[in-house]
């Protein structure tokens, strides 16, 4: 789930560049709009893996999640 979430969020940020600024201001509308269009509107019509493929254009991979972890914990655990 965390890996998929990171991949979806990366796609949302790529498709909607203003998401970061909006979130910093407490505005969730751009993110919710992306989620509604790419995930929520499909309900249970597709499996999670099918939704991932449709929304991101890629199969499950750890790249986005590893980037998130590096940004979050990189300073605590330098390599």
mmCIF file of N, CA and C in Angstrom:
data_model
loop_
_atom_site.group_PDB
_atom_site.id
_atom_site.type_symbol
_atom_site.label_atom_id
_atom_site.label_comp_id
_atom_site.label_asym_id
_atom_site.label_seq_id
_atom_site.Cartn_x
_atom_site.Cartn_y
_atom_site.Cartn_z
ATOM 1 N N UNK A 1 0.801 -1.191 0.000
ATOM 2 C CA UNK A 1 0.000 0.000 0.000
ATOM 3 C C UNK A 1 0.852 1.267 0.000
ATOM 4 N N UNK A 2 1.899 1.312 0.834
ATOM 5 C CA UNK A 2 2.744 2.503 0.873
ATOM 6 C C UNK A 2 3.477 2.709 -0.442
ATOM 7 N N UNK A 3 3.896 1.619 -1.045
ATOM 8 C CA UNK A 3 4.610 1.717 -2.318
ATOM 9 C C UNK A 3 3.678 2.249 -3.397
ATOM 10 N N UNK A 4 2.452 1.719 -3.443
ATOM 11 C CA UNK A 4 1.471 2.210 -4.421
ATOM 12 C C UNK A 4 1.137 3.672 -4.172
ATOM 13 N N UNK A 5 0.926 4.033 -2.912
ATOM 14 C CA UNK A 5 0.583 5.420 -2.582
ATOM 15 C C UNK A 5 1.665 6.381 -3.037
ATOM 16 N N UNK A 6 2.902 6.029 -2.812
ATOM 17 C CA UNK A 6 4.009 6.887 -3.242
ATOM 18 C C UNK A 6 4.029 7.020 -4.759
ATOM 19 N N UNK A 7 3.745 5.937 -5.444
ATOM 20 C CA UNK A 7 3.744 5.956 -6.910
ATOM 21 C C UNK A 7 2.582 6.813 -7.428
ATOM 22 N N UNK A 8 1.405 6.686 -6.798
ATOM 23 C CA UNK A 8 0.261 7.520 -7.199
ATOM 24 C C UNK A 8 0.540 8.991 -6.921
ATOM 25 N N UNK A 9 1.112 9.282 -5.758
ATOM 26 C CA UNK A 9 1.395 10.674 -5.413
ATOM 27 C C UNK A 9 2.422 11.270 -6.368
ATOM 28 N N UNK A 10 3.423 10.510 -6.735
ATOM 29 C CA UNK A 10 4.410 10.974 -7.707
ATOM 30 C C UNK A 10 3.732 11.303 -9.040
ATOM 31 N N UNK A 11 2.818 10.457 -9.478
ATOM 32 C CA UNK A 11 2.093 10.706 -10.731
ATOM 33 C C UNK A 11 1.209 11.944 -10.604
ATOM 34 N N UNK A 12 0.548 12.099 -9.472
ATOM 35 C CA UNK A 12 -0.308 13.268 -9.252
ATOM 36 C C UNK A 12 0.524 14.548 -9.306
ATOM 37 N N UNK A 13 1.683 14.526 -8.658
ATOM 38 C CA UNK A 13 2.561 15.697 -8.667
ATOM 39 C C UNK A 13 3.078 15.989 -10.072
ATOM 40 N N UNK A 14 3.347 14.970 -10.826
ATOM 41 C CA UNK A 14 3.817 15.149 -12.200
ATOM 42 C C UNK A 14 2.714 15.724 -13.092
ATOM 43 N N UNK A 15 1.506 15.204 -12.935
ATOM 44 C CA UNK A 15 0.373 15.652 -13.757
ATOM 45 C C UNK A 15 -0.136 17.026 -13.343
ATOM 46 N N UNK A 16 0.012 17.369 -12.063
ATOM 47 C CA UNK A 16 -0.537 18.609 -11.514
ATOM 48 C C UNK A 16 0.545 19.301 -10.689
ATOM 49 N N UNK A 17 1.424 20.055 -11.342
ATOM 50 C CA UNK A 17 2.583 20.631 -10.645
ATOM 51 C C UNK A 17 2.223 21.546 -9.465
ATOM 52 N N UNK A 18 1.021 22.110 -9.460
ATOM 53 C CA UNK A 18 0.654 23.018 -8.368
ATOM 54 C C UNK A 18 0.259 22.302 -7.076
ATOM 55 N N UNK A 19 0.270 20.977 -7.087
ATOM 56 C CA UNK A 19 -0.133 20.224 -5.897
ATOM 57 C C UNK A 19 0.734 20.565 -4.692
ATOM 58 N N UNK A 20 2.035 20.624 -4.842
ATOM 59 C CA UNK A 20 2.913 20.890 -3.697
ATOM 60 C C UNK A 20 2.603 22.240 -3.052
ATOM 61 N N UNK A 21 2.465 23.263 -3.875
ATOM 62 C CA UNK A 21 2.168 24.592 -3.343
ATOM 63 C C UNK A 21 0.792 24.610 -2.677
ATOM 64 N N UNK A 22 -0.173 23.974 -3.310
ATOM 65 C CA UNK A 22 -1.522 23.927 -2.737
ATOM 66 C C UNK A 22 -1.517 23.211 -1.388
ATOM 67 N N UNK A 23 -0.831 22.086 -1.296
ATOM 68 C CA UNK A 23 -0.768 21.351 -0.032
ATOM 69 C C UNK A 23 -0.081 22.172 1.054
ATOM 70 N N UNK A 24 0.957 22.902 0.691
ATOM 71 C CA UNK A 24 1.655 23.746 1.659
ATOM 72 C C UNK A 24 0.724 24.811 2.223
ATOM 73 N N UNK A 25 -0.274 25.208 1.449
ATOM 74 C CA UNK A 25 -1.254 26.207 1.884
ATOM 75 C C UNK A 25 -2.480 25.563 2.537
ATOM 76 N N UNK A 26 -2.459 24.237 2.655
ATOM 77 C CA UNK A 26 -3.601 23.539 3.246
ATOM 78 C C UNK A 26 -4.742 23.306 2.282
ATOM 79 N N UNK A 27 -4.475 23.449 0.996
ATOM 80 C CA UNK A 27 -5.491 23.280 -0.042
ATOM 81 C C UNK A 27 -5.346 21.894 -0.665
ATOM 82 N N UNK A 28 -6.307 21.043 -0.403
ATOM 83 C CA UNK A 28 -6.256 19.669 -0.903
ATOM 84 C C UNK A 28 -7.024 19.467 -2.204
ATOM 85 N N UNK A 29 -7.639 20.512 -2.712
ATOM 86 C CA UNK A 29 -8.494 20.391 -3.896
ATOM 87 C C UNK A 29 -7.749 19.823 -5.106
ATOM 88 N N UNK A 30 -6.569 20.340 -5.482
ATOM 89 C CA UNK A 30 -5.888 19.765 -6.653
ATOM 90 C C UNK A 30 -5.566 18.275 -6.493
ATOM 91 N N UNK A 31 -5.131 17.876 -5.297
ATOM 92 C CA UNK A 31 -4.847 16.459 -5.070
ATOM 93 C C UNK A 31 -6.125 15.638 -5.132
ATOM 94 N N UNK A 32 -7.190 16.102 -4.473
ATOM 95 C CA UNK A 32 -8.458 15.371 -4.501
ATOM 96 C C UNK A 32 -9.018 15.284 -5.916
ATOM 97 N N UNK A 33 -8.860 16.350 -6.697
ATOM 98 C CA UNK A 33 -9.317 16.310 -8.096
ATOM 99 C C UNK A 33 -8.586 15.220 -8.871
ATOM 100 N N UNK A 34 -7.266 15.136 -8.678
ATOM 101 C CA UNK A 34 -6.498 14.099 -9.369
ATOM 102 C C UNK A 34 -6.928 12.709 -8.911
ATOM 103 N N UNK A 35 -7.060 12.534 -7.607
ATOM 104 C CA UNK A 35 -7.483 11.235 -7.073
ATOM 105 C C UNK A 35 -8.869 10.860 -7.591
ATOM 106 N N UNK A 36 -9.776 11.822 -7.608
ATOM 107 C CA UNK A 36 -11.129 11.559 -8.092
ATOM 108 C C UNK A 36 -11.109 11.106 -9.552
ATOM 109 N N UNK A 37 -10.343 11.793 -10.361
ATOM 110 C CA UNK A 37 -10.295 11.485 -11.795
ATOM 111 C C UNK A 37 -9.565 10.174 -12.087
ATOM 112 N N UNK A 38 -8.504 9.901 -11.364
ATOM 113 C CA UNK A 38 -7.655 8.763 -11.700
ATOM 114 C C UNK A 38 -7.884 7.512 -10.871
ATOM 115 N N UNK A 39 -8.477 7.647 -9.683
ATOM 116 C CA UNK A 39 -8.674 6.479 -8.816
ATOM 117 C C UNK A 39 -10.117 6.311 -8.373
ATOM 118 N N UNK A 40 -10.617 7.284 -7.623
ATOM 119 C CA UNK A 40 -11.895 7.118 -6.941
ATOM 120 C C UNK A 40 -13.056 6.852 -7.879
ATOM 121 N N UNK A 41 -13.090 7.471 -9.031
ATOM 122 C CA UNK A 41 -14.242 7.330 -9.929
ATOM 123 C C UNK A 41 -14.393 5.914 -10.470
ATOM 124 N N UNK A 42 -13.341 5.136 -10.387
ATOM 125 C CA UNK A 42 -13.388 3.772 -10.909
ATOM 126 C C UNK A 42 -13.974 2.774 -9.917
ATOM 127 N N UNK A 43 -14.058 3.189 -8.645
ATOM 128 C CA UNK A 43 -14.615 2.287 -7.636
ATOM 129 C C UNK A 43 -13.899 0.949 -7.635
ATOM 130 N N UNK A 44 -14.674 -0.129 -7.725
ATOM 131 C CA UNK A 44 -14.093 -1.471 -7.727
ATOM 132 C C UNK A 44 -14.054 -2.066 -9.130
ATOM 133 N N UNK A 45 -14.103 -1.212 -10.146
ATOM 134 C CA UNK A 45 -14.095 -1.706 -11.525
ATOM 135 C C UNK A 45 -12.752 -2.326 -11.897
ATOM 136 N N UNK A 46 -11.691 -1.903 -11.231
ATOM 137 C CA UNK A 46 -10.353 -2.397 -11.531
ATOM 138 C C UNK A 46 -9.674 -2.823 -10.237
ATOM 139 N N UNK A 47 -8.738 -3.718 -10.352
ATOM 140 C CA UNK A 47 -7.931 -4.096 -9.186
ATOM 141 C C UNK A 47 -6.964 -2.952 -8.875
ATOM 142 N N UNK A 48 -6.354 -2.999 -7.708
ATOM 143 C CA UNK A 48 -5.388 -1.971 -7.326
ATOM 144 C C UNK A 48 -4.235 -1.909 -8.327
ATOM 145 N N UNK A 49 -3.786 -3.059 -8.772
ATOM 146 C CA UNK A 49 -2.674 -3.083 -9.738
ATOM 147 C C UNK A 49 -3.094 -2.508 -11.082
ATOM 148 N N UNK A 50 -4.333 -2.770 -11.500
ATOM 149 C CA UNK A 50 -4.819 -2.183 -12.748
ATOM 150 C C UNK A 50 -4.945 -0.667 -12.619
ATOM 151 N N UNK A 51 -5.449 -0.188 -11.472
ATOM 152 C CA UNK A 51 -5.536 1.257 -11.248
ATOM 153 C C UNK A 51 -4.157 1.899 -11.261
ATOM 154 N N UNK A 52 -3.206 1.229 -10.663
ATOM 155 C CA UNK A 52 -1.843 1.742 -10.646
ATOM 156 C C UNK A 52 -1.308 1.897 -12.065
ATOM 157 N N UNK A 53 -1.504 0.891 -12.874
ATOM 158 C CA UNK A 53 -1.053 0.924 -14.262
ATOM 159 C C UNK A 53 -1.751 2.041 -15.041
ATOM 160 N N UNK A 54 -3.065 2.159 -14.853
ATOM 161 C CA UNK A 54 -3.835 3.175 -15.573
ATOM 162 C C UNK A 54 -3.444 4.592 -15.159
ATOM 163 N N UNK A 55 -3.234 4.799 -13.853
ATOM 164 C CA UNK A 55 -2.971 6.144 -13.347
ATOM 165 C C UNK A 55 -1.529 6.586 -13.535
ATOM 166 N N UNK A 56 -0.596 5.639 -13.482
ATOM 167 C CA UNK A 56 0.821 6.016 -13.542
ATOM 168 C C UNK A 56 1.504 5.595 -14.831
ATOM 169 N N UNK A 57 0.896 4.655 -15.540
ATOM 170 C CA UNK A 57 1.522 4.143 -16.757
ATOM 171 C C UNK A 57 2.626 3.143 -16.483
ATOM 172 N N UNK A 58 2.758 2.716 -15.213
ATOM 173 C CA UNK A 58 3.821 1.780 -14.850
ATOM 174 C C UNK A 58 3.283 0.698 -13.923
ATOM 175 N N UNK A 59 3.965 -0.415 -13.931
ATOM 176 C CA UNK A 59 3.670 -1.461 -12.962
ATOM 177 C C UNK A 59 4.261 -1.054 -11.617
ATOM 178 N N UNK A 60 3.918 -1.792 -10.587
ATOM 179 C CA UNK A 60 4.412 -1.522 -9.248
ATOM 180 C C UNK A 60 5.944 -1.566 -9.232
ATOM 181 N N UNK A 61 6.536 -0.491 -8.690
ATOM 182 C CA UNK A 61 7.977 -0.474 -8.474
ATOM 183 C C UNK A 61 8.263 0.388 -7.257
ATOM 184 N N UNK A 62 9.435 0.256 -6.717
ATOM 185 C CA UNK A 62 9.764 0.922 -5.455
ATOM 186 C C UNK A 62 10.453 2.276 -5.618
ATOM 187 N N UNK A 63 10.649 2.734 -6.827
ATOM 188 C CA UNK A 63 11.409 3.961 -7.067
ATOM 189 C C UNK A 63 10.825 5.162 -6.333
ATOM 190 N N UNK A 64 9.538 5.414 -6.483
ATOM 191 C CA UNK A 64 8.904 6.574 -5.844
ATOM 192 C C UNK A 64 8.966 6.448 -4.327
ATOM 193 N N UNK A 65 8.741 5.256 -3.809
ATOM 194 C CA UNK A 65 8.754 5.053 -2.356
ATOM 195 C C UNK A 65 10.162 5.259 -1.789
ATOM 196 N N UNK A 66 11.157 4.745 -2.489
ATOM 197 C CA UNK A 66 12.539 4.936 -2.037
ATOM 198 C C UNK A 66 12.921 6.412 -2.059
ATOM 199 N N UNK A 67 12.467 7.145 -3.070
ATOM 200 C CA UNK A 67 12.731 8.591 -3.128
ATOM 201 C C UNK A 67 12.085 9.304 -1.950
ATOM 202 N N UNK A 68 10.845 8.928 -1.643
ATOM 203 C CA UNK A 68 10.150 9.505 -0.497
ATOM 204 C C UNK A 68 10.921 9.239 0.795
ATOM 205 N N UNK A 69 11.344 8.004 0.998
ATOM 206 C CA UNK A 69 12.079 7.658 2.216
ATOM 207 C C UNK A 69 13.406 8.400 2.300
ATOM 208 N N UNK A 70 14.074 8.550 1.178
ATOM 209 C CA UNK A 70 15.341 9.280 1.146
ATOM 210 C C UNK A 70 15.123 10.740 1.518
ATOM 211 N N UNK A 71 14.065 11.366 0.964
ATOM 212 C CA UNK A 71 13.771 12.761 1.308
ATOM 213 C C UNK A 71 13.413 12.886 2.791
ATOM 214 N N UNK A 72 12.655 11.953 3.303
ATOM 215 C CA UNK A 72 12.184 12.036 4.691
ATOM 216 C C UNK A 72 13.271 11.718 5.708
ATOM 217 N N UNK A 73 14.057 10.691 5.449
ATOM 218 C CA UNK A 73 15.018 10.216 6.446
ATOM 219 C C UNK A 73 16.480 10.379 6.053
ATOM 220 N N UNK A 74 16.740 10.924 4.892
ATOM 221 C CA UNK A 74 18.109 11.019 4.391
ATOM 222 C C UNK A 74 19.059 11.731 5.313
ATOM 223 N N UNK A 75 18.588 12.820 5.949
ATOM 224 C CA UNK A 75 19.467 13.580 6.839
ATOM 225 C C UNK A 75 19.739 12.816 8.137
ATOM 226 N N UNK A 76 18.797 11.985 8.550
ATOM 227 C CA UNK A 76 18.992 11.214 9.779
ATOM 228 C C UNK A 76 19.949 10.055 9.584
ATOM 229 N N UNK A 77 19.921 9.485 8.372
ATOM 230 C CA UNK A 77 20.730 8.305 8.081
ATOM 231 C C UNK A 77 21.540 8.535 6.807
ATOM 232 N N UNK A 78 22.544 9.407 6.866
ATOM 233 C CA UNK A 78 23.339 9.659 5.651
ATOM 234 C C UNK A 78 24.084 8.405 5.213
ATOM 235 N N UNK A 79 24.271 8.324 3.942
ATOM 236 C CA UNK A 79 24.952 7.134 3.389
ATOM 237 C C UNK A 79 26.420 7.341 3.266
#
